[in-house]
């Protein structure tokens, strides 16, 4: 989050048009920089999906099932103006 906020604030401080900033994570500061036009968008994780899949994996493990070692993609949401 800090690097996205820093990039947006640097673009704002430079006072330059035509610089496109994008980032990763979600906070009020980042959403404000998007609303003000200093960042085009940000990518945010889906914590509800991450939590749900984590609980499902715990249940499977407690039941003695193998989790298989595969990586599961929980997706990302693109947040823009």
XYZ file of C-alpha atoms in Angstrom:
81
model
C 0.000 0.000 0.000
C 2.791 2.414 0.880
C 4.425 2.301 -2.530
C 1.124 2.986 -4.307
C 0.357 5.922 -2.031
C 3.916 7.182 -2.491
C 3.684 6.977 -6.272
C 0.353 8.813 -6.306
C 1.654 11.510 -3.982
C 4.791 11.926 -6.120
C 2.673 12.407 -9.243
C 0.543 14.920 -7.338
C 3.591 16.806 -6.010
C 5.188 16.932 -9.465
C 2.110 18.737 -10.754
C 2.446 17.054 -14.115
C -0.330 15.906 -16.411
C -0.005 12.826 -18.573
C 1.630 10.610 -15.959
C -0.347 7.421 -15.455
C -0.019 5.788 -12.055
C -1.381 2.385 -11.107
C -0.944 0.420 -7.939
C -1.724 -2.534 -5.744
C -3.827 -2.619 -2.583
C -6.777 -0.638 -1.298
C -6.929 2.160 1.235
C -8.807 5.418 1.636
C -5.655 7.305 0.602
C -5.309 5.272 -2.605
C -8.991 5.615 -3.466
C -8.679 9.376 -2.916
C -5.715 9.560 -5.297
C -7.794 7.700 -7.895
C -10.752 10.049 -7.376
C -8.441 13.059 -7.729
C -6.958 11.682 -10.976
C -3.405 11.014 -9.764
C -3.783 7.239 -10.086
C -5.673 5.463 -12.847
C -6.497 2.347 -10.842
C -5.369 -0.110 -8.207
C -5.564 -3.879 -7.971
C -6.995 -5.246 -4.736
C -6.960 -8.749 -3.331
C -10.223 -10.475 -2.487
C -9.889 -11.175 1.252
C -13.339 -12.746 1.504
C -12.404 -15.351 -1.115
C -8.991 -15.879 0.501
C -10.611 -16.456 3.895
C -13.299 -18.751 2.548
C -10.819 -20.898 0.647
C -8.527 -20.978 3.683
C -11.314 -22.271 5.928
C -12.261 -24.869 3.301
C -8.630 -26.048 3.194
C -8.528 -26.300 7.003
C -11.667 -28.439 7.026
C -10.210 -30.704 4.337
C -6.967 -31.075 6.301
C -8.830 -31.822 9.554
C -10.781 -34.521 7.734
C -7.474 -36.117 6.720
C -7.654 -35.150 3.058
C -4.580 -34.139 1.097
C -4.537 -30.526 -0.013
C -2.460 -31.490 -3.034
C 0.029 -28.653 -2.761
C -1.460 -26.726 -5.671
C -1.668 -22.950 -5.697
C -5.206 -21.572 -5.819
C -5.840 -18.205 -7.438
C -8.220 -16.097 -5.365
C -8.422 -13.388 -7.988
C -7.988 -9.660 -7.953
C -10.359 -6.726 -8.382
C -9.428 -3.668 -10.430
C -10.666 -0.513 -8.710
C -10.931 2.638 -10.810
C -12.846 5.888 -10.956
